[in-house]
mmCIF file of C-alpha atoms in Angstrom:
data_model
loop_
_atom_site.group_PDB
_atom_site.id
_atom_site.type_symbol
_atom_site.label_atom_id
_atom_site.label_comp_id
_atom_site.label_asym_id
_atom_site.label_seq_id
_atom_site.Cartn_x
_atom_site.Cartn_y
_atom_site.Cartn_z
ATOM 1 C CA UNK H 451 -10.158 -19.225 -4.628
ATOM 2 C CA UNK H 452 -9.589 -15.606 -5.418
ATOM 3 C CA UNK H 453 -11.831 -14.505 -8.335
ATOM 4 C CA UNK H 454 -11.593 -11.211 -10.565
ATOM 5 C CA UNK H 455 -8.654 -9.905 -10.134
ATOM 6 C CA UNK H 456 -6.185 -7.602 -12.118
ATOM 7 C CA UNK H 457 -4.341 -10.051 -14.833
ATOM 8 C CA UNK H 458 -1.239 -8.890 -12.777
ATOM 9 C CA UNK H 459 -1.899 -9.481 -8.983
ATOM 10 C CA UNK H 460 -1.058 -13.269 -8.593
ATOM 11 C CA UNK H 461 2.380 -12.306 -9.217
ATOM 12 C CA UNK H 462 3.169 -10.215 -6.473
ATOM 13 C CA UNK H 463 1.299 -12.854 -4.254
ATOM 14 C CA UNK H 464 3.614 -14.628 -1.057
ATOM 15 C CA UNK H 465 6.467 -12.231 -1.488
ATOM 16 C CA UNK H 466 8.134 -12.398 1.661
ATOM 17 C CA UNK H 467 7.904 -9.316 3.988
ATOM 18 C CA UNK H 468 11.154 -7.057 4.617
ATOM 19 C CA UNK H 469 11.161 -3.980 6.207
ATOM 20 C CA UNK H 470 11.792 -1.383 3.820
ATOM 21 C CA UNK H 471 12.356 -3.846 0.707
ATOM 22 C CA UNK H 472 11.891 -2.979 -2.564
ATOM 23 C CA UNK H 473 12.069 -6.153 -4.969
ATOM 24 C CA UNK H 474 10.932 -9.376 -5.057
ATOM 25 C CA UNK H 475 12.965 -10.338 -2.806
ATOM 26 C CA UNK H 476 10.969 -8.890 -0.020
ATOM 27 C CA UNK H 477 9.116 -5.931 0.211
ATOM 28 C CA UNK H 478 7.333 -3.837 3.019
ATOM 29 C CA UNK H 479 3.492 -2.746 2.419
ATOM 30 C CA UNK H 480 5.030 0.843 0.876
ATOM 31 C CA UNK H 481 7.716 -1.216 -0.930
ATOM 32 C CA UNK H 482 4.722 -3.515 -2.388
ATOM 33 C CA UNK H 483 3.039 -0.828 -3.972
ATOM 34 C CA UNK H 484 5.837 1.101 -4.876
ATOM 35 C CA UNK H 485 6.920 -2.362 -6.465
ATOM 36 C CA UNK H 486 3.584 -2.731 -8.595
ATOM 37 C CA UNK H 487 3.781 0.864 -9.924
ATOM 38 C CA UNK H 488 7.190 0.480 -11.185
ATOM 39 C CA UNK H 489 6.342 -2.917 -12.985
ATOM 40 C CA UNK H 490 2.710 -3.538 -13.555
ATOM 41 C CA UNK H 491 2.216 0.852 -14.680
ATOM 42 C CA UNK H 492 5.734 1.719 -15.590
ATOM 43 C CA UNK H 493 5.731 4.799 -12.670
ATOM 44 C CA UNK H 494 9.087 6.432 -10.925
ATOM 45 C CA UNK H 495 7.863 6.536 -7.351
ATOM 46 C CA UNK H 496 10.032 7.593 -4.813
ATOM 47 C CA UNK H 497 11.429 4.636 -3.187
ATOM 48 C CA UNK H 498 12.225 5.986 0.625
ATOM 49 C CA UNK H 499 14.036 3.397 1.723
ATOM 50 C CA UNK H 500 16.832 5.622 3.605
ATOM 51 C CA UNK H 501 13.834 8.128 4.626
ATOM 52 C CA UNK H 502 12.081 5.969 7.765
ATOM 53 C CA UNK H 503 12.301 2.987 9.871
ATOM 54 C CA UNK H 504 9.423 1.431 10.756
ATOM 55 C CA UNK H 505 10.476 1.352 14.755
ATOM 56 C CA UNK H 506 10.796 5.507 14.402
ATOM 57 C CA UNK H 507 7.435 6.744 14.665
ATOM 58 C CA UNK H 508 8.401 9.918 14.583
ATOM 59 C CA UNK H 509 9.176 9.929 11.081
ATOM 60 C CA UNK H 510 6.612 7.717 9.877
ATOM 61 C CA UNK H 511 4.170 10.181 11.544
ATOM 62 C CA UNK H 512 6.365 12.616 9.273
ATOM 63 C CA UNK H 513 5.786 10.598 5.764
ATOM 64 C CA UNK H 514 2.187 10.368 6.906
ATOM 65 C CA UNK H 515 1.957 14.324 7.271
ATOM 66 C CA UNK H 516 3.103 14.672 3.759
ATOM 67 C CA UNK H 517 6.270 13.803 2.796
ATOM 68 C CA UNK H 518 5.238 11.051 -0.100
ATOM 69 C CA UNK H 519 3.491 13.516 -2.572
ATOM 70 C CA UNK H 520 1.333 13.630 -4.630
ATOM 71 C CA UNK H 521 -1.352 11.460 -4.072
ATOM 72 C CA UNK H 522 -4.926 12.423 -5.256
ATOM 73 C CA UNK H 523 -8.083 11.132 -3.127
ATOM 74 C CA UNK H 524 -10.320 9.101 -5.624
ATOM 75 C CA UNK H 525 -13.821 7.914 -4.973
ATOM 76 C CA UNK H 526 -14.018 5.286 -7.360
ATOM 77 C CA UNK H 527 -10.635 3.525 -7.169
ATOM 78 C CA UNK H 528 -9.062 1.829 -9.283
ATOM 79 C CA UNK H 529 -7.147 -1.346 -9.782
ATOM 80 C CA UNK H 530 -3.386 -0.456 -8.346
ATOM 81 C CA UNK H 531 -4.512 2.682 -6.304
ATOM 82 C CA UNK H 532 -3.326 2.505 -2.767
ATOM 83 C CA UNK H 533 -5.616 2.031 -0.024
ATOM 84 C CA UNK H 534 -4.947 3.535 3.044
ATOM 85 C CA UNK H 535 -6.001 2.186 6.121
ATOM 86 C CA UNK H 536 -5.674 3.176 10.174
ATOM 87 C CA UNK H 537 -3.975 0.775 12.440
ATOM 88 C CA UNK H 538 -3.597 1.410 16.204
ATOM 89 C CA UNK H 539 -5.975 4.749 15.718
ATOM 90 C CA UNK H 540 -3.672 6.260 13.519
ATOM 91 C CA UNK H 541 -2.924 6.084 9.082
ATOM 92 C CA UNK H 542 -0.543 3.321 9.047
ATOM 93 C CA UNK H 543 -0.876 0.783 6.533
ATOM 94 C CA UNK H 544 -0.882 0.688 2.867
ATOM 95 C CA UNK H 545 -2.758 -2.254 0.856
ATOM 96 C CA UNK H 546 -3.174 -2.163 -3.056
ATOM 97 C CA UNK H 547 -6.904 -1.668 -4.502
ATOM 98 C CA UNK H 548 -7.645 -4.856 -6.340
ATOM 99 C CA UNK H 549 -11.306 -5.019 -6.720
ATOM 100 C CA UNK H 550 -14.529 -4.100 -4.797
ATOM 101 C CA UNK H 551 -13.550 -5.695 -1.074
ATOM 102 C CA UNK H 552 -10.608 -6.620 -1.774
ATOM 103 C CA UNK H 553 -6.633 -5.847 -1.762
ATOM 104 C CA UNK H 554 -3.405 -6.593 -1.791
ATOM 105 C CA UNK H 555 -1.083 -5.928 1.057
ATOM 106 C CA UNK H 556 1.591 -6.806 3.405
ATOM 107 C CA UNK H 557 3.022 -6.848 6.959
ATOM 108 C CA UNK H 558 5.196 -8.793 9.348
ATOM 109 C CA UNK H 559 2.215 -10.433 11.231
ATOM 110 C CA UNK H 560 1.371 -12.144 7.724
ATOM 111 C CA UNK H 561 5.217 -12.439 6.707
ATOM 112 C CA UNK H 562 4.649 -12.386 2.709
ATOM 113 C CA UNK H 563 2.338 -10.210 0.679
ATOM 114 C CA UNK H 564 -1.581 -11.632 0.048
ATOM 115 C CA UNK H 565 -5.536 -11.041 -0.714
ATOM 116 C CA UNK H 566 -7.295 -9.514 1.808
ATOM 117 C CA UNK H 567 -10.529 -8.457 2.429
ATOM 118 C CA UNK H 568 -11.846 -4.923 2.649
ATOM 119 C CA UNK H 569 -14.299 -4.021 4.917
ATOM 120 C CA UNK H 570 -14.362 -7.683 6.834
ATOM 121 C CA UNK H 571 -13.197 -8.724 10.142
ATOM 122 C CA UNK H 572 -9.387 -7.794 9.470
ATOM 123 C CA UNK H 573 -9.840 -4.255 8.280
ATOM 124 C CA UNK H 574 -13.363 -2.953 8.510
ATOM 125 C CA UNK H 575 -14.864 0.108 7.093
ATOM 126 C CA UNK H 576 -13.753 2.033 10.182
ATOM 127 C CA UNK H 577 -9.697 1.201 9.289
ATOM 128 C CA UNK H 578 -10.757 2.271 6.088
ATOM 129 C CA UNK H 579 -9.100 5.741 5.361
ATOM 130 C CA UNK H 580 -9.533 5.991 1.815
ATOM 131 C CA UNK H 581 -8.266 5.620 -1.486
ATOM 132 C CA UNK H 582 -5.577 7.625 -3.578
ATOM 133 C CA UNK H 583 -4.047 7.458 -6.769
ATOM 134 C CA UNK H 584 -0.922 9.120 -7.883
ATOM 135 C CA UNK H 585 -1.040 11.908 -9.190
ATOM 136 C CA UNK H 586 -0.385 15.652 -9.064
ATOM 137 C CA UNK H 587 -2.176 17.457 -5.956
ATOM 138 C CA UNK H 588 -1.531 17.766 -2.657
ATOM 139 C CA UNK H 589 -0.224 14.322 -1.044
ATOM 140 C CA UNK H 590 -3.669 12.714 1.063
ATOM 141 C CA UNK H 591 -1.094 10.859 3.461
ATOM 142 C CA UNK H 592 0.249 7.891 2.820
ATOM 143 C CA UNK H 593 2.394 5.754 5.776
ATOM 144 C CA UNK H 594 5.033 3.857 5.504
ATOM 145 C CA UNK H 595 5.029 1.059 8.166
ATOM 146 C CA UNK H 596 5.551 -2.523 9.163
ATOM 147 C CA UNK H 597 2.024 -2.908 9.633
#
């Protein structure tokens, strides 16, 4: 059993994974937090669904390089700041900070949105790329992928 978590995170536990979804419906890990921001901290984030698919690297390598502004690096995250973490060498993921060690995220290899460790076997400290909230600098980032 998952202990401490935000009063809100069960909720947006096993929804199923869609590739550039944005309800409950099914969502994709950008589409997730995007999803939580809207309903859980009442934010207008840009929803980029017509802006990538996850099969074009090119312009997910584009979003990463700064398209999704602005995202501010934060040391001490928070619960709901995105975590971004490397997958095949490169920024591609998104997960949602929970907790110390822990997040919310998800892709099509888990096929619905869940808990998952940070810094264990599945994404260790090296995947790790940091943490960012939103906010008004210069964008850290952030991918948009199936991942």
């Amino acid at each position: 059993m998952i202990r401490n978590v935000p009063s809100w995170a069960p909720s947006f536990v096993g929804l199923p994974f869609r590739v550039a979804g944005r309800s409950r419906d099914g969502v994709d890990c950008y589409g997730l937090y995007w999803l939580i921001q809207r309903d859980v901290f009442g934010r207008d984030l840009p929803a980029f669904v017509e802006t990538f698919s996850p099969a074009d690297v090119e312009e997910i390598r584009g979003l990463i390089e700064g398209r999704m502004s602005p995202w501010v690096p934060v040391d001490h995250p928070q619960p709901g700041d995105a975590v971004l973490l490397r997958v095949s060498g490169l920024p591609g993921h998104l997960g949602i900070y929970l907790r110390r060690g822990l997040m919310l995220h998800v892709n099509d290899t888990a096929g619905s949105s869940q808990y998952e460790e940070l810094g264990g076997l599945a994404w260790p400290p090296a995947k790790i790329l940091g943490y960012y909230a939103w906010g008004q600098a210069a964008p850290p980032a952030l991918a948009v992928s199936h991942g």
